[in-house]
mmCIF file of C-alpha atoms and ligand atoms in Angstrom:
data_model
loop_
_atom_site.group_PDB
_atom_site.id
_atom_site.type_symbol
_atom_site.label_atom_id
_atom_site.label_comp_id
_atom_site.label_asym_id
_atom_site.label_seq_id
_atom_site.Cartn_x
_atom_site.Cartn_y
_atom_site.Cartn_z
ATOM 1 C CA UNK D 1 -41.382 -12.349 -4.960
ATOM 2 C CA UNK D 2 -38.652 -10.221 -6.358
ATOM 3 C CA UNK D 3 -38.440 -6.467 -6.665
ATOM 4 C CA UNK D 4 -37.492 -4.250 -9.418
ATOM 5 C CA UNK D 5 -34.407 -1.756 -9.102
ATOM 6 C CA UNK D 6 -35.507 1.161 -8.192
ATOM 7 C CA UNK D 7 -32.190 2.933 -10.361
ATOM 8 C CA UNK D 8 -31.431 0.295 -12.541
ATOM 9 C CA UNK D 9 -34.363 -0.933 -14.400
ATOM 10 C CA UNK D 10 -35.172 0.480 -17.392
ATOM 11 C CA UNK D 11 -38.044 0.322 -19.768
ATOM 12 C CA UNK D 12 -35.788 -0.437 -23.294
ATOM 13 C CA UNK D 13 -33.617 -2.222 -21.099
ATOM 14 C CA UNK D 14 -32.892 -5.555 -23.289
ATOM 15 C CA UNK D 15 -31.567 -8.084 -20.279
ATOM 16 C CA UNK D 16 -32.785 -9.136 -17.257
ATOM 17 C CA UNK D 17 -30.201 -9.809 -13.991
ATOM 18 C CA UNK D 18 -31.299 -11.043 -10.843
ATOM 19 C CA UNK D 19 -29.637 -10.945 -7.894
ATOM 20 C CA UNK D 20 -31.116 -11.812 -4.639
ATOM 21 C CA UNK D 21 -34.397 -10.649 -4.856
ATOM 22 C CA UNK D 22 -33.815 -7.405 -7.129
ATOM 23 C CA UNK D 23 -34.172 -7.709 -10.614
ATOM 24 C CA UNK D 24 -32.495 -5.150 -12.803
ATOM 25 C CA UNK D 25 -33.487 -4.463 -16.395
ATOM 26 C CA UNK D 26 -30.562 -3.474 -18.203
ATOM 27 C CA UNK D 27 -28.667 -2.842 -21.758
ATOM 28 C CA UNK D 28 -26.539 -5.134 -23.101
ATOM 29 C CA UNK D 29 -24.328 -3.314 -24.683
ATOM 30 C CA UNK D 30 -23.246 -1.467 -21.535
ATOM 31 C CA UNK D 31 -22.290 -5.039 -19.935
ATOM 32 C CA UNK D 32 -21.114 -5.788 -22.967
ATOM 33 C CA UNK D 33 -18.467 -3.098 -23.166
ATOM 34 C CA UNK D 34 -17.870 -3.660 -19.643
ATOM 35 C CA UNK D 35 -16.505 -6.529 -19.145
ATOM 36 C CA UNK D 36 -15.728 -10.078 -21.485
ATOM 37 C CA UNK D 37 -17.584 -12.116 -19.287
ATOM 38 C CA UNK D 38 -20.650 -10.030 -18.865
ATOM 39 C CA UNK D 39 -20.458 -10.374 -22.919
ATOM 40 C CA UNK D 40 -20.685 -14.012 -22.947
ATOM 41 C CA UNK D 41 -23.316 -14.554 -20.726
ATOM 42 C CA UNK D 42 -25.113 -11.759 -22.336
ATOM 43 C CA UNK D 43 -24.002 -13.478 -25.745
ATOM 44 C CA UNK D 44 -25.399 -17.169 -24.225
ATOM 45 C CA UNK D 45 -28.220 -16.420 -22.594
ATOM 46 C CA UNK D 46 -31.312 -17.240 -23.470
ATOM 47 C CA UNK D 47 -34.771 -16.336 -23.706
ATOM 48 C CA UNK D 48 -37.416 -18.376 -21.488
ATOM 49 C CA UNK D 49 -40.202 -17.312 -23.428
ATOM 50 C CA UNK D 50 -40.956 -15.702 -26.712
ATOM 51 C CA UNK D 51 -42.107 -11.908 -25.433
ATOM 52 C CA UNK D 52 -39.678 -12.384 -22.432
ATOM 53 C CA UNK D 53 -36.324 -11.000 -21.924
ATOM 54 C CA UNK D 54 -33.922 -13.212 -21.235
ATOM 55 C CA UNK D 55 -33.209 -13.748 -17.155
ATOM 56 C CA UNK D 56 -29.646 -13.895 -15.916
ATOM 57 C CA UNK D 57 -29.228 -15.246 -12.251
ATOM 58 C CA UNK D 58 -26.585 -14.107 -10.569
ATOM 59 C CA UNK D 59 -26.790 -15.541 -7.470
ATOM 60 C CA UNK D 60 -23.307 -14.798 -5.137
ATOM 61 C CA UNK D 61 -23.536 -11.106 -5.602
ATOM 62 C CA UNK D 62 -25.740 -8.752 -3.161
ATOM 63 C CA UNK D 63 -27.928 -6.709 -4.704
ATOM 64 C CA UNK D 64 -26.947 -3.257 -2.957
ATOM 65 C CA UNK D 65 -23.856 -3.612 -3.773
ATOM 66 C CA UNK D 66 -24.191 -4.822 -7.353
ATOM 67 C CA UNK D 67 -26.853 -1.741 -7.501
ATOM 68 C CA UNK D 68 -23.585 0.630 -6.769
ATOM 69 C CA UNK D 69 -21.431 -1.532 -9.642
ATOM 70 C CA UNK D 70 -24.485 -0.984 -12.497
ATOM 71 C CA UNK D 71 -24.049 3.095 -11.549
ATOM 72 C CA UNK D 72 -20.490 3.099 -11.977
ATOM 73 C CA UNK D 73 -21.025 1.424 -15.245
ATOM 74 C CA UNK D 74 -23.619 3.225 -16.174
ATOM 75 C CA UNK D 75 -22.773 6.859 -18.548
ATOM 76 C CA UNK D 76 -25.963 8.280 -17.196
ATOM 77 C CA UNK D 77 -25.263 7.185 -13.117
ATOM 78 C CA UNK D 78 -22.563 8.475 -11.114
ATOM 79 C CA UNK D 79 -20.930 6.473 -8.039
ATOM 80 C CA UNK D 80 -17.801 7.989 -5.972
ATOM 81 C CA UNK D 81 -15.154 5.049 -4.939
ATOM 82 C CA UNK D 82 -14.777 5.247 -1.108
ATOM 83 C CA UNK D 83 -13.129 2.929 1.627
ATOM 84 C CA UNK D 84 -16.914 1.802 2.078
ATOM 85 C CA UNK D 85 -17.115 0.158 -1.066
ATOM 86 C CA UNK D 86 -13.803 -0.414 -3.007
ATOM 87 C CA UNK D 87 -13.092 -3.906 -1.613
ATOM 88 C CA UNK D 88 -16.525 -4.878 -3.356
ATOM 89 C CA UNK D 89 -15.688 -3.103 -6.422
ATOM 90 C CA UNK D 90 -12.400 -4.890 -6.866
ATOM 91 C CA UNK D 91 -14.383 -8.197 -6.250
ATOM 92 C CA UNK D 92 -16.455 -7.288 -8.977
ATOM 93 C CA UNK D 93 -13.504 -6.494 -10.509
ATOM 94 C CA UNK D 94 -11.812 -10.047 -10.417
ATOM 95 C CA UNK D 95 -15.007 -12.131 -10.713
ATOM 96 C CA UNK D 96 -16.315 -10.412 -13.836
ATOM 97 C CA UNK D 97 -12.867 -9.007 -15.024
ATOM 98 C CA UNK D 98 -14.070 -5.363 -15.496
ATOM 99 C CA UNK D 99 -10.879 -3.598 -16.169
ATOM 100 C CA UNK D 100 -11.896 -0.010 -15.646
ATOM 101 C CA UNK D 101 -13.602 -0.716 -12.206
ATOM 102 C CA UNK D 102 -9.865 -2.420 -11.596
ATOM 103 C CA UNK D 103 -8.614 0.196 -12.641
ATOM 104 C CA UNK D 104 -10.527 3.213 -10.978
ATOM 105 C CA UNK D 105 -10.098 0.532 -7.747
ATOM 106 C CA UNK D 106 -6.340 0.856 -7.511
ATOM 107 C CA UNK D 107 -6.487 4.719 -8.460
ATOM 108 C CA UNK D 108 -8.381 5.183 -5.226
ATOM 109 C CA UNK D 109 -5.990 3.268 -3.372
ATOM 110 C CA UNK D 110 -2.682 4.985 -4.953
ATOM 111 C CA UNK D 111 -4.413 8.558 -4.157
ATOM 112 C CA UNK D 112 -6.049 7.520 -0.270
ATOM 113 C CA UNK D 113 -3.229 4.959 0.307
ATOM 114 C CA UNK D 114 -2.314 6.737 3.804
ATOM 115 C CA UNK D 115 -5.722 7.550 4.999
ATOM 116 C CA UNK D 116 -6.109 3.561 5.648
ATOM 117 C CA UNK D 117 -2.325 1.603 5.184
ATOM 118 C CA UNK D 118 -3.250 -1.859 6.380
ATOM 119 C CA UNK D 119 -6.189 -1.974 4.834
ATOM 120 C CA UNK D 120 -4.348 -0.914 1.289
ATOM 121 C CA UNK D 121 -2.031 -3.297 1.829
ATOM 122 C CA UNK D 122 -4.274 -5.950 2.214
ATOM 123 C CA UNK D 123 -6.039 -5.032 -1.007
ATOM 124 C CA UNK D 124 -3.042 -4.400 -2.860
ATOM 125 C CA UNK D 125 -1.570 -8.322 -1.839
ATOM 126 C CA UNK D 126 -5.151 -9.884 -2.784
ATOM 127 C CA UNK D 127 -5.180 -8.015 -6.458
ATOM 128 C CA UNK D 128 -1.275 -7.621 -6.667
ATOM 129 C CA UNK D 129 -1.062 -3.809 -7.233
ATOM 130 C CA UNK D 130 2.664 -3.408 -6.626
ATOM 131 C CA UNK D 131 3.169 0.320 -6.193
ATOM 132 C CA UNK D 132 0.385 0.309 -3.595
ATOM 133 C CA UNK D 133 2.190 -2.632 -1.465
ATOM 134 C CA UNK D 134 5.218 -1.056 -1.680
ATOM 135 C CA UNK D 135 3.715 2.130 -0.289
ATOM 136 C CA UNK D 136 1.703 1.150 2.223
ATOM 137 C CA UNK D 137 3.733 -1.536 3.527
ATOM 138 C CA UNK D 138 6.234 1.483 4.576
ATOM 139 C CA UNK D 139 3.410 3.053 6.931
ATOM 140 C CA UNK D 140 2.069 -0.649 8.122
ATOM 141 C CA UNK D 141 5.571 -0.860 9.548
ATOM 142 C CA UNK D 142 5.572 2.127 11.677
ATOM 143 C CA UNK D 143 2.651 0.883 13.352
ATOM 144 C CA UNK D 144 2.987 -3.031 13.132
ATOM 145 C CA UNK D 145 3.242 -3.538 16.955
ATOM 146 C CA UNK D 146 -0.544 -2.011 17.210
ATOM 147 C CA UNK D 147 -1.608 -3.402 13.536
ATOM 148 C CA UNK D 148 -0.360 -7.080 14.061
ATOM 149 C CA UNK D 149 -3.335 -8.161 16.362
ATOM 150 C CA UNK D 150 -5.980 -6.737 14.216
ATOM 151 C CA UNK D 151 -8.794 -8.805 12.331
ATOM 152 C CA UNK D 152 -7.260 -7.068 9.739
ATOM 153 C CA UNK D 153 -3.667 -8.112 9.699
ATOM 154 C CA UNK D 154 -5.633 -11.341 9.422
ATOM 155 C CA UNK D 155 -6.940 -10.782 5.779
ATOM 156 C CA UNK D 156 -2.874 -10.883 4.542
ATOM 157 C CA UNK D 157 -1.651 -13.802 3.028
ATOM 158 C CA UNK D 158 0.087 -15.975 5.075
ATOM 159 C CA UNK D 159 3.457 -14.847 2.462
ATOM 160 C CA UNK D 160 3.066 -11.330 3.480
ATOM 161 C CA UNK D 161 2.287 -11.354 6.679
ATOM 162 C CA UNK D 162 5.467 -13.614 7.294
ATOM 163 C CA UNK D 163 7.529 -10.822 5.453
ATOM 164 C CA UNK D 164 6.476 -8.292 7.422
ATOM 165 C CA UNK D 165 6.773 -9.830 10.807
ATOM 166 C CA UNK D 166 10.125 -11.167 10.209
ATOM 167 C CA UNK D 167 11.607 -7.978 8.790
ATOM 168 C CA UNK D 168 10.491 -6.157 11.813
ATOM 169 C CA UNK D 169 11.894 -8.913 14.197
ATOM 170 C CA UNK D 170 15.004 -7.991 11.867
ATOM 171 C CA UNK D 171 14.762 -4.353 12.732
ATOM 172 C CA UNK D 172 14.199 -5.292 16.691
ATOM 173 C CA UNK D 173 16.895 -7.239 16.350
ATOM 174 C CA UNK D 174 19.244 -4.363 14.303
ATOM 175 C CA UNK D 175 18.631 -2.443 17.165
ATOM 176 C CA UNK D 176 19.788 -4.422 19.762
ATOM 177 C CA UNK D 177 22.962 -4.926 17.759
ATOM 178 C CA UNK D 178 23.683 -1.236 16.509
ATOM 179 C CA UNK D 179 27.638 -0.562 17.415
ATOM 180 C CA UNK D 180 29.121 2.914 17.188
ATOM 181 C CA UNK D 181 32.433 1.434 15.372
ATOM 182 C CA UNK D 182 29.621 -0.322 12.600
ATOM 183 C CA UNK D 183 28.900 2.703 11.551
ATOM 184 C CA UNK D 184 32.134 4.123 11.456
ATOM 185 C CA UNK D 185 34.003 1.140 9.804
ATOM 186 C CA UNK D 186 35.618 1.128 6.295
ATOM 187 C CA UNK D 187 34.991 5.319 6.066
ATOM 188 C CA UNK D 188 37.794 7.521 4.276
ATOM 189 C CA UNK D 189 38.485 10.790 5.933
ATOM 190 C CA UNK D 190 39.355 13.515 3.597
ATOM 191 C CA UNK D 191 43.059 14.638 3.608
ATOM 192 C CA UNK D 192 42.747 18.288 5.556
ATOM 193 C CA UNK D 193 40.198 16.095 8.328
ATOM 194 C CA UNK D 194 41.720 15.497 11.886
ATOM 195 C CA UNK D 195 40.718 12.071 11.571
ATOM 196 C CA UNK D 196 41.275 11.388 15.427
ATOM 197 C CA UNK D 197 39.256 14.214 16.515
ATOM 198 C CA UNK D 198 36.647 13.352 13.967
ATOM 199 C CA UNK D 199 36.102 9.725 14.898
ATOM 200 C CA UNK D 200 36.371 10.382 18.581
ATOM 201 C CA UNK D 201 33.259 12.841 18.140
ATOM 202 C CA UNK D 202 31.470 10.262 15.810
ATOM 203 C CA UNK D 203 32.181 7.761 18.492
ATOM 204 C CA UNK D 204 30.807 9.744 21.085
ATOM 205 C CA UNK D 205 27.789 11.210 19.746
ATOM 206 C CA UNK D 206 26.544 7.971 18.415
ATOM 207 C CA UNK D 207 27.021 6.276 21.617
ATOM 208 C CA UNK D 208 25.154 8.377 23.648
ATOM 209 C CA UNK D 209 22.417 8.198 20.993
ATOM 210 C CA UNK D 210 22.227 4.463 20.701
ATOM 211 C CA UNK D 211 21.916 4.403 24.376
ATOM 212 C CA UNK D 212 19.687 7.352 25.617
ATOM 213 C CA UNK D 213 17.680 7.522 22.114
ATOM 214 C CA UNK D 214 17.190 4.506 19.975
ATOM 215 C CA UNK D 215 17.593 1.738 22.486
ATOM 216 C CA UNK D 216 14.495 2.928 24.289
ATOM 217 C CA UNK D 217 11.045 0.573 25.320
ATOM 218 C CA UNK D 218 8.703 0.314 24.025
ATOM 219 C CA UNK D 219 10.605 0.177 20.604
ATOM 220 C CA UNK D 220 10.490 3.660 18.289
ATOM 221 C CA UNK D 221 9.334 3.285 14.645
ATOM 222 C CA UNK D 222 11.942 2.388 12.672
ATOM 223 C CA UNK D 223 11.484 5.669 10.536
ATOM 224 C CA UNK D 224 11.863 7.690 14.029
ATOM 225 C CA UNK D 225 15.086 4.920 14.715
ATOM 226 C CA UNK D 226 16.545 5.884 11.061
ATOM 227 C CA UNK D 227 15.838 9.589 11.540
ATOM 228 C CA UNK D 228 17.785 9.808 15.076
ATOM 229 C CA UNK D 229 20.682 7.939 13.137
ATOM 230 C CA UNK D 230 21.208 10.001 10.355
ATOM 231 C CA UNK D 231 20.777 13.816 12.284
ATOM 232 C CA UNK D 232 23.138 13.098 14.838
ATOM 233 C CA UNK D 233 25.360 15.898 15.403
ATOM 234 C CA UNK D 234 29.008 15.915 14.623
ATOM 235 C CA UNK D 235 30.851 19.506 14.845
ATOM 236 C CA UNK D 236 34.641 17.797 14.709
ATOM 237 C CA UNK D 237 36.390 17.387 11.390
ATOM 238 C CA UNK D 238 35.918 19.417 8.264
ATOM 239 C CA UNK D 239 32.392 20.557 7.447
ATOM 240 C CA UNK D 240 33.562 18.284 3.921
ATOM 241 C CA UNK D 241 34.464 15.463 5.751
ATOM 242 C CA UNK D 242 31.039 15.018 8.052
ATOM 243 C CA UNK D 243 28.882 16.031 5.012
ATOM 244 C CA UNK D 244 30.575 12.677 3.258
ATOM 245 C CA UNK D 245 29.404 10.766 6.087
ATOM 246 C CA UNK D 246 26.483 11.827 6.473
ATOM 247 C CA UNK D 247 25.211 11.793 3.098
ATOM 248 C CA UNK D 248 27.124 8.552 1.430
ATOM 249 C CA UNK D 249 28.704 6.889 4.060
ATOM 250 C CA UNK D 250 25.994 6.308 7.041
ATOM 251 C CA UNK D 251 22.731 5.788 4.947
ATOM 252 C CA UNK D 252 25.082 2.665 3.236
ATOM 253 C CA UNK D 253 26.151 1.529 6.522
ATOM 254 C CA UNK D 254 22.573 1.779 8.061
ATOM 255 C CA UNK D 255 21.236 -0.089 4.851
ATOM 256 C CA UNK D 256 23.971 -2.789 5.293
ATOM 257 C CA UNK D 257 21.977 -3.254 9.253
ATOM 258 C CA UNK D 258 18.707 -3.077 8.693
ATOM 259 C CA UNK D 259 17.689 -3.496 4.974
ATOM 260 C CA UNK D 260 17.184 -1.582 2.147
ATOM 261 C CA UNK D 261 15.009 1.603 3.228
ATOM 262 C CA UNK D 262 13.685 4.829 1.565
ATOM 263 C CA UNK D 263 11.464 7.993 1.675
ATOM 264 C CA UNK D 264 7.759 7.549 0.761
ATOM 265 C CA UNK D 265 7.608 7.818 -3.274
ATOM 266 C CA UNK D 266 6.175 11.013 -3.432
ATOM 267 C CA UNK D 267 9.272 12.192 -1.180
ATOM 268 C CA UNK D 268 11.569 11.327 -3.166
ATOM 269 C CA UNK D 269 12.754 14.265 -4.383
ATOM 270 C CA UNK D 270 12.743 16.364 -1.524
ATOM 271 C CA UNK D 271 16.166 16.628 0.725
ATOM 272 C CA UNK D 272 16.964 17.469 4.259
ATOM 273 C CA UNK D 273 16.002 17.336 7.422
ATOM 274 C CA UNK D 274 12.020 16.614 6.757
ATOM 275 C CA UNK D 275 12.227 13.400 4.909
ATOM 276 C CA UNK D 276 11.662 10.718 6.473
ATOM 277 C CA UNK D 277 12.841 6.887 5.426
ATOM 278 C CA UNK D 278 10.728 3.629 5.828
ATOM 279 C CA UNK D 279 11.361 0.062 5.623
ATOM 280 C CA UNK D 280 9.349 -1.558 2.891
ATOM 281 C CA UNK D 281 8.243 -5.006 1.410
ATOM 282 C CA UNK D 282 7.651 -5.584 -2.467
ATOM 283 C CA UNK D 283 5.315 -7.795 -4.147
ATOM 284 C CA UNK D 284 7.346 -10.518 -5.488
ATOM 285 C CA UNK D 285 6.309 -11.693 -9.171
ATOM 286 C CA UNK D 286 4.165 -14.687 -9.130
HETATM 287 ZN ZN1 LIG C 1 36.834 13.276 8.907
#
């Protein structure tokens, strides 16, 4: 015995779709506008018997959760997307290629992107949305020592789970190899600079740091690691001269070690102190 919808099933409704044991009585032209494949089936359908609407089964869906998909469709309904149901919404997405629930899906996702990083990620690598991989890959890497084991971490493909993991064995790696003189190498001091004095206090300062700071267990994040880096205080040579390094010279160098890094997008514009930089991984074009 099925039931009918108790939101969806309306009296001049001109279709019938059932799924599981709910049948919803619906408009056409709403699936219709919705989505090219719900207008081909409504477009093939056919009717079973002459005063009968015709019957649509569609059978892999749940009805709860297409219930939630017919409100967002419908003008007259009104459905929020929330962490609770956007994965479903994108698979309705995909399967019936509804480009507005796409769409409204990835909207979400760029706007709540933080509140839930691996879970964005894993979202963003199944329906390629490239600004949210980017994005969220850069606060999955903060935490990938916790995140890795997760049923979760799981649900990546096997391409970007590999990426991750290998440029954080990379950045474990960087670490262990980080050398004072690096950092310092190929650097032009400016002519008033006492060069000696400057690179003695460069030398210094970063070697302390390295070794009381940054080569610490267990490992920091490597926005913490690339934070540390670039503050470190130098007070010989001319205020010119360690503002060069600082700002051009050391980011290069520290990109050169560990990969190309950068402040969350939204931080992009803002200087100083505050921002912090994040490794990242990009969705490759298939
Ligand atoms: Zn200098």
């Amino acid at each position: 015995m099925s039931q009918k919808s108790a939101i969806h099933y309306y009296d001049d409704g001109d279709i019938i779709l059932m799924v599981e044991d709910t049948s919803f009585c619906v408009h056409k032209k709403y699936l219709s506008l919705a989505s090219r494949i719900f207008n081909d089936m409504c477009a093939t359908c056919s009717q079973s018997y002459e005063s009968q609407l015709p019957i649509i089964n569609l059978s892999d869906d749940s009805a709860t959760a297409f219930e939630e998909l017919l409100s967002f469709l419908y003008p007259s309904k009104w459905v929020r997307i929330t962490w609770d149901n956007v994965g479903q919404f994108l698979q309705f997405a995909d399967k019936y290629e509804i480009v507005n629930v796409l769409a409204a899906s990835e909207d979400f996702l760029e706007q709540h992107f933080v509140e839930n990083p691996l879970k964005s990620l894993v979202l963003a690598d199944s329906f390629r949305f490239k600004n949210v991989y980017k994005e969220s890959s850069k606060l999955v890497f903060n935490k990938l020592p916790s995140l890795k084991n997760s049923e979760e971490f799981k649900q990546l493909s096997i391409v970007t789970g590999f990426s991750l993991l290998s440029r954080y064995i990379d950045y474990i790696n960087g670490i262990g190899l980080l050398d004072p003189l690096e950092l310092l190498e190929g650097f032009t001091h400016e002519f008033l600079c006492n060069r000696t004095a400057h690179e003695n206090d460069m030398i210094r300062s970063f070697t302390n740091l390295i070794k009381n700071e940054i080569k610490v267990c267990p490992a920091l994040s490597p926005s913490r690691t690339l934070k540390i880096l670039m503050s470190c205080e130098i007070t010989e040579g001319t205020k010119h001269c360690i503002s060069n390094f600082e700002k051009l010279h050391l980011p290069g160098k520290l990109k050169s070690h560990f990969g190309e890094f950068e402040p969350m997008t939204n931080e992009k514009r803002k200087y100083g102190v505050g921002v912090f930089n994040f490794l990242f991984i990009e969705l490759k074009d298939a």
